[in-house]
Short mmCIF file of C-alpha atoms in Angstrom, two decimals:
data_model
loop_
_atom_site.label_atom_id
_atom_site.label_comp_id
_atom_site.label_asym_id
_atom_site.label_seq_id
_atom_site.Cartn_x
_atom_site.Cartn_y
_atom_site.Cartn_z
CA UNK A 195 0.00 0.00 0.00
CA UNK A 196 1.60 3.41 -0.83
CA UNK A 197 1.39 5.70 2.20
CA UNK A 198 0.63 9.42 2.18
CA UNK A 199 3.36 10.31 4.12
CA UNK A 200 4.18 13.16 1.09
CA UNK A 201 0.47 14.80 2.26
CA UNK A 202 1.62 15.33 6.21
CA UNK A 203 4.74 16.31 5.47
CA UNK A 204 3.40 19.75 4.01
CA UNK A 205 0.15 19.53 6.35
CA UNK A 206 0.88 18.97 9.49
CA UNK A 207 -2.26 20.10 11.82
CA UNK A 208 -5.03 17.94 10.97
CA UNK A 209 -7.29 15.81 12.64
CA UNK A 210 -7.33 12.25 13.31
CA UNK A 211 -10.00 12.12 10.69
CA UNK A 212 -8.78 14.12 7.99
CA UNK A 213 -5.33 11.60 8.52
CA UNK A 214 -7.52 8.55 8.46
CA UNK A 215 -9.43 9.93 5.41
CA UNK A 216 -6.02 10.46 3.29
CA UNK A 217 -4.96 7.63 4.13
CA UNK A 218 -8.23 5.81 2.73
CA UNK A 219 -7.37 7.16 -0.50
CA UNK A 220 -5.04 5.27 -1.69
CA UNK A 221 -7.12 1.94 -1.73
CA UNK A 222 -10.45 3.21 -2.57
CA UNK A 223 -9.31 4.74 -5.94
CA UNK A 224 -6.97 1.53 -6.62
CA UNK A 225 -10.45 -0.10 -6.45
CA UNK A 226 -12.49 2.06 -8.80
CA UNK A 227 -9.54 2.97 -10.94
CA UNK A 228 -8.92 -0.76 -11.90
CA UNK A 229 -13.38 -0.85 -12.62
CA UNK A 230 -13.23 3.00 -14.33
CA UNK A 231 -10.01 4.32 -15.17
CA UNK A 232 -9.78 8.23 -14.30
CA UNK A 233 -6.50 8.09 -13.16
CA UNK A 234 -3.50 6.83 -15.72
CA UNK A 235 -3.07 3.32 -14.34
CA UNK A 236 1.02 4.08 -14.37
CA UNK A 237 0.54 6.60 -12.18
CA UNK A 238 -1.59 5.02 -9.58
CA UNK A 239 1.34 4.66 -7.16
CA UNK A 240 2.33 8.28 -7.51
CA UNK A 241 -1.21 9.23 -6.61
CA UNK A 242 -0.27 11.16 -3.55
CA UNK A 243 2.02 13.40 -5.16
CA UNK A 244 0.30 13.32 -8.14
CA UNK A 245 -3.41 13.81 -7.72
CA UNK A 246 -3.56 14.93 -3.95
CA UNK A 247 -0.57 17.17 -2.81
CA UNK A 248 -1.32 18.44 -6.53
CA UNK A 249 -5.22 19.31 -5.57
CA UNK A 250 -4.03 20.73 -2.27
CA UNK A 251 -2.00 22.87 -3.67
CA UNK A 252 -5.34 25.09 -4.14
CA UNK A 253 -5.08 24.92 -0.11
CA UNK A 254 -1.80 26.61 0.32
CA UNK A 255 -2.67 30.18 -1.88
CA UNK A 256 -6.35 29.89 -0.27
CA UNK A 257 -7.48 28.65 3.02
CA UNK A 258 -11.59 28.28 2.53
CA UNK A 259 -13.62 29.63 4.97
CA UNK A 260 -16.39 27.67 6.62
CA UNK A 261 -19.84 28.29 4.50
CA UNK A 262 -18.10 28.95 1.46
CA UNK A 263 -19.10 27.58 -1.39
CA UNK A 264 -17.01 26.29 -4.32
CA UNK A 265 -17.34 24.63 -7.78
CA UNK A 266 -15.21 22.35 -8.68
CA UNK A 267 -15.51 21.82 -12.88
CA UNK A 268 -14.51 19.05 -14.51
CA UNK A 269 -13.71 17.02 -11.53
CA UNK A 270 -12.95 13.52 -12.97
CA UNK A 271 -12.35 11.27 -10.39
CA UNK A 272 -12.71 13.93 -8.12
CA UNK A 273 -9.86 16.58 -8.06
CA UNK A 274 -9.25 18.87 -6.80
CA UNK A 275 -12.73 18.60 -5.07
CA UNK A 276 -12.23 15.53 -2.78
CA UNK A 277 -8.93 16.45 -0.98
CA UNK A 278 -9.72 19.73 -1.06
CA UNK A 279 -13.62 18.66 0.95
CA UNK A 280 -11.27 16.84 3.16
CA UNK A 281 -9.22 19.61 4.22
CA UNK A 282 -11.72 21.90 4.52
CA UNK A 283 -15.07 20.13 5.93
CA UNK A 284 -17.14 23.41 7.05
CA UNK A 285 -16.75 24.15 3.06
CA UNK A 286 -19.24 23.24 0.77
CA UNK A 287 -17.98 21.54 -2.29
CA UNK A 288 -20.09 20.77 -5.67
CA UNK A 289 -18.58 18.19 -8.06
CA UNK A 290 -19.39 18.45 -11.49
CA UNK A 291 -18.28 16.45 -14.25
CA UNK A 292 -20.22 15.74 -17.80
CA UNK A 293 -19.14 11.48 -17.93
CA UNK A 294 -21.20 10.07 -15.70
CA UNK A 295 -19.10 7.17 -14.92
CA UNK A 296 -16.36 9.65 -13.86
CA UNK A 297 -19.39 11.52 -11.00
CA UNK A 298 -20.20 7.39 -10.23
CA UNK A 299 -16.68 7.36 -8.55
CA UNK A 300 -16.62 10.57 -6.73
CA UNK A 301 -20.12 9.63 -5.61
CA UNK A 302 -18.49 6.28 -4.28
CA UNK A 303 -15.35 7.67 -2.66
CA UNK A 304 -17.20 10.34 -1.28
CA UNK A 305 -19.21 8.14 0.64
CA UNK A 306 -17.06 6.18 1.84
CA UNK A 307 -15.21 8.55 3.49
CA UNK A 308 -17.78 10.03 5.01
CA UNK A 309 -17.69 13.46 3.23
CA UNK A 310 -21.17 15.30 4.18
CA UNK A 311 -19.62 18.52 2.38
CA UNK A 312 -19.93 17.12 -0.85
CA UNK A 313 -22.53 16.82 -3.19
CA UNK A 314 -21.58 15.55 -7.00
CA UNK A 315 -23.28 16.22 -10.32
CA UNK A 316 -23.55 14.11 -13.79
CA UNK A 317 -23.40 17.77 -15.68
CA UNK A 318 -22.01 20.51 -17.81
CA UNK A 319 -20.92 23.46 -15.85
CA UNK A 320 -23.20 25.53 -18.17
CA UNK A 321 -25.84 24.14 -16.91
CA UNK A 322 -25.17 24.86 -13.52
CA UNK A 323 -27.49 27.80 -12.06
CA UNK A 324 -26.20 27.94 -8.49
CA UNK A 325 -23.68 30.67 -7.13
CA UNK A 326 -20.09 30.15 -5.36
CA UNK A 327 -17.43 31.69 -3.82
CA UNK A 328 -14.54 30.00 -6.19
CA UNK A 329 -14.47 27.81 -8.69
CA UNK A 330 -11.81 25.57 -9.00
CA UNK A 331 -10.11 22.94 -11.85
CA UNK A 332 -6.99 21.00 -13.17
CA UNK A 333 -6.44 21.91 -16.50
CA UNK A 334 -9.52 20.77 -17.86
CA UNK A 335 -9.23 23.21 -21.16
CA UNK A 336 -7.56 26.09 -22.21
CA UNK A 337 -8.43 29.10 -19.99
CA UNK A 338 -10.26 30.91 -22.65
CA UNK A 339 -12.72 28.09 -23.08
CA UNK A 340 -13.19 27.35 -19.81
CA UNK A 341 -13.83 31.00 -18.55
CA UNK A 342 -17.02 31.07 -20.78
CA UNK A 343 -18.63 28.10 -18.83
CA UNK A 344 -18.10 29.52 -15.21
CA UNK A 345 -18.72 33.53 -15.79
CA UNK A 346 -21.97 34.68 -13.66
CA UNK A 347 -21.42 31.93 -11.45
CA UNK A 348 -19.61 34.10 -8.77
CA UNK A 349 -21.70 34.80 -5.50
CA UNK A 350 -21.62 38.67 -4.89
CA UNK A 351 -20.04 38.95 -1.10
CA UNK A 352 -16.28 38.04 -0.75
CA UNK A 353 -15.84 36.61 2.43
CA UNK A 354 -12.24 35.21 2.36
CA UNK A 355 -8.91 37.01 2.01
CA UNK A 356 -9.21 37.19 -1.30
CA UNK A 357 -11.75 37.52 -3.75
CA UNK A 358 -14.24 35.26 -4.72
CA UNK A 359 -13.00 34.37 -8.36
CA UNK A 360 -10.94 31.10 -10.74
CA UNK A 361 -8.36 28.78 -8.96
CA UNK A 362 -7.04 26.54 -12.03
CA UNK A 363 -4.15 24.32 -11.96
CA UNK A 364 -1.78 23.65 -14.49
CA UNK A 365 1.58 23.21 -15.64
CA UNK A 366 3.87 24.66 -18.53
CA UNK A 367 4.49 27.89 -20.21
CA UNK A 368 0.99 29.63 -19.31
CA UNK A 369 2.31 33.01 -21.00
CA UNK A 370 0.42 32.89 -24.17
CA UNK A 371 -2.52 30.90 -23.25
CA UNK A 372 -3.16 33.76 -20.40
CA UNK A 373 -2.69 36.54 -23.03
CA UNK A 374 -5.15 34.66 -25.53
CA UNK A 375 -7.79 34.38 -22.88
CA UNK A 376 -7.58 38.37 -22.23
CA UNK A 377 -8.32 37.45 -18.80
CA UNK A 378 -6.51 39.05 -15.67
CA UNK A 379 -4.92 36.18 -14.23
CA UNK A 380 -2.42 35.67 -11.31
CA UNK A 381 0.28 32.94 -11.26
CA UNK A 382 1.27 31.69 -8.27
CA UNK A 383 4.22 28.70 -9.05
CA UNK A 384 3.60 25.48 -6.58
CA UNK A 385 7.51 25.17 -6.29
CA UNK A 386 7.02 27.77 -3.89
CA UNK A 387 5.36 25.63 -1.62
CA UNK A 388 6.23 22.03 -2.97
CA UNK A 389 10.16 20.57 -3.25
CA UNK A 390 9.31 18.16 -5.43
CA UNK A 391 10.72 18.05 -9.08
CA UNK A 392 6.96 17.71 -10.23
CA UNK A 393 5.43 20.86 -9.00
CA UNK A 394 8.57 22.65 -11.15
CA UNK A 395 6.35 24.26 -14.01
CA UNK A 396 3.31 23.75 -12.12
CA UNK A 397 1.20 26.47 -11.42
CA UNK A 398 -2.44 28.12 -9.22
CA UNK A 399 -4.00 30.49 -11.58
CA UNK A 400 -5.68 33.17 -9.41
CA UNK A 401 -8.52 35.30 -11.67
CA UNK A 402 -10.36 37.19 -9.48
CA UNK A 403 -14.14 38.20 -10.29
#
């Protein structure tokens, strides 16, 4: 069994549940990944690093505040939503994803944890009418696609540090795709807070609303 180790070593002050609920993670989605693949079998052992530290790296630009509410588009399997829901369980987190197969695992793993802050949807974010305090992804499209899906979803009040608005993941040169998209956009580089050769070009795209 591969150990999440990698997760407390970078979050240190959590409860006995939160610990026993990473620690579930590992076998639950070896168990659905091998029955619906939405993680790359190859990198099932590096799902720690991978998938979760990766998702909570949301956590370290923005710590959610309890009531919030926040979108997370595209979730797959369910990240960044289901570490995030884990870290933060007085925030409310809605998982949306248009393969259903994909929303029968977070549905699953959800449960099974125990998550009562999470509530999943078989659904394009277009269609969703509800309003949030962030919306949040991993590289799901290009920026200037995605944007059109989520705008008018933002709830008025800004509770939190900062303002309600776009936390996106992803990796690479982000230069032109930012420019394309015409959209004010923060970059905040995950090396900063990860030592890991993986978070190198990795990146938490900040657009406030």
């Amino acid at each position: 069994m591969v150990k999440p180790d990698i997760i407390f070593k970078y979050f240190k002050d959590l409860t006995p549940t939160q610990v026993e609920q990473f620690e579930q993670l590992f076998d639950l989605y070896s168990l659905w990944n091998s029955q619906i693949n939405v993680i790359s079998r190859k990198d099932i052992e590096e799902l720690y690093e991978r998938h979760i530290l990766h998702s909570l790296g949301v956590a370290k630009f923005c710590t959610f505040k309890p009531g919030e509410k926040v979108l997370d588009v595209g979730t797959g399997g369910g990240f960044p939503g289901i570490p995030l829901a884990i870290l933060f369980p007085e925030t409310e987190f809605h998982l949306v994803d248009s393969i259903g197969k994909k929303i029968k695992v977070v549905t699953e793993v959800a449960a099974a944890l125990g998550l009562k802050n999470v509530k999943a949807s078989h659904s394009r974010a277009e269609q969703i009418t509800d309003k949030y305090n962030f919306v949040v992804s991993r590289a799901v499209t290009r920026l200037g696609d995605f944007y059109p899906w989520v705008r008018g979803k933002f709830a008025k009040e800004n509770i939190n540090a900062i303002r309600n608005g776009i936390l996106y993941l992803k990796g690479g040169d982000l230069t032109e795709e930012i420019k394309e998209s015409k959209l004010k956009a923060e970059l905040y580089p995950l090396s900063a807070y990860f030592e890991e050769d993986f978070f190198e070009t990795k990146y938490v795209v900040y657009i406030p609303q």
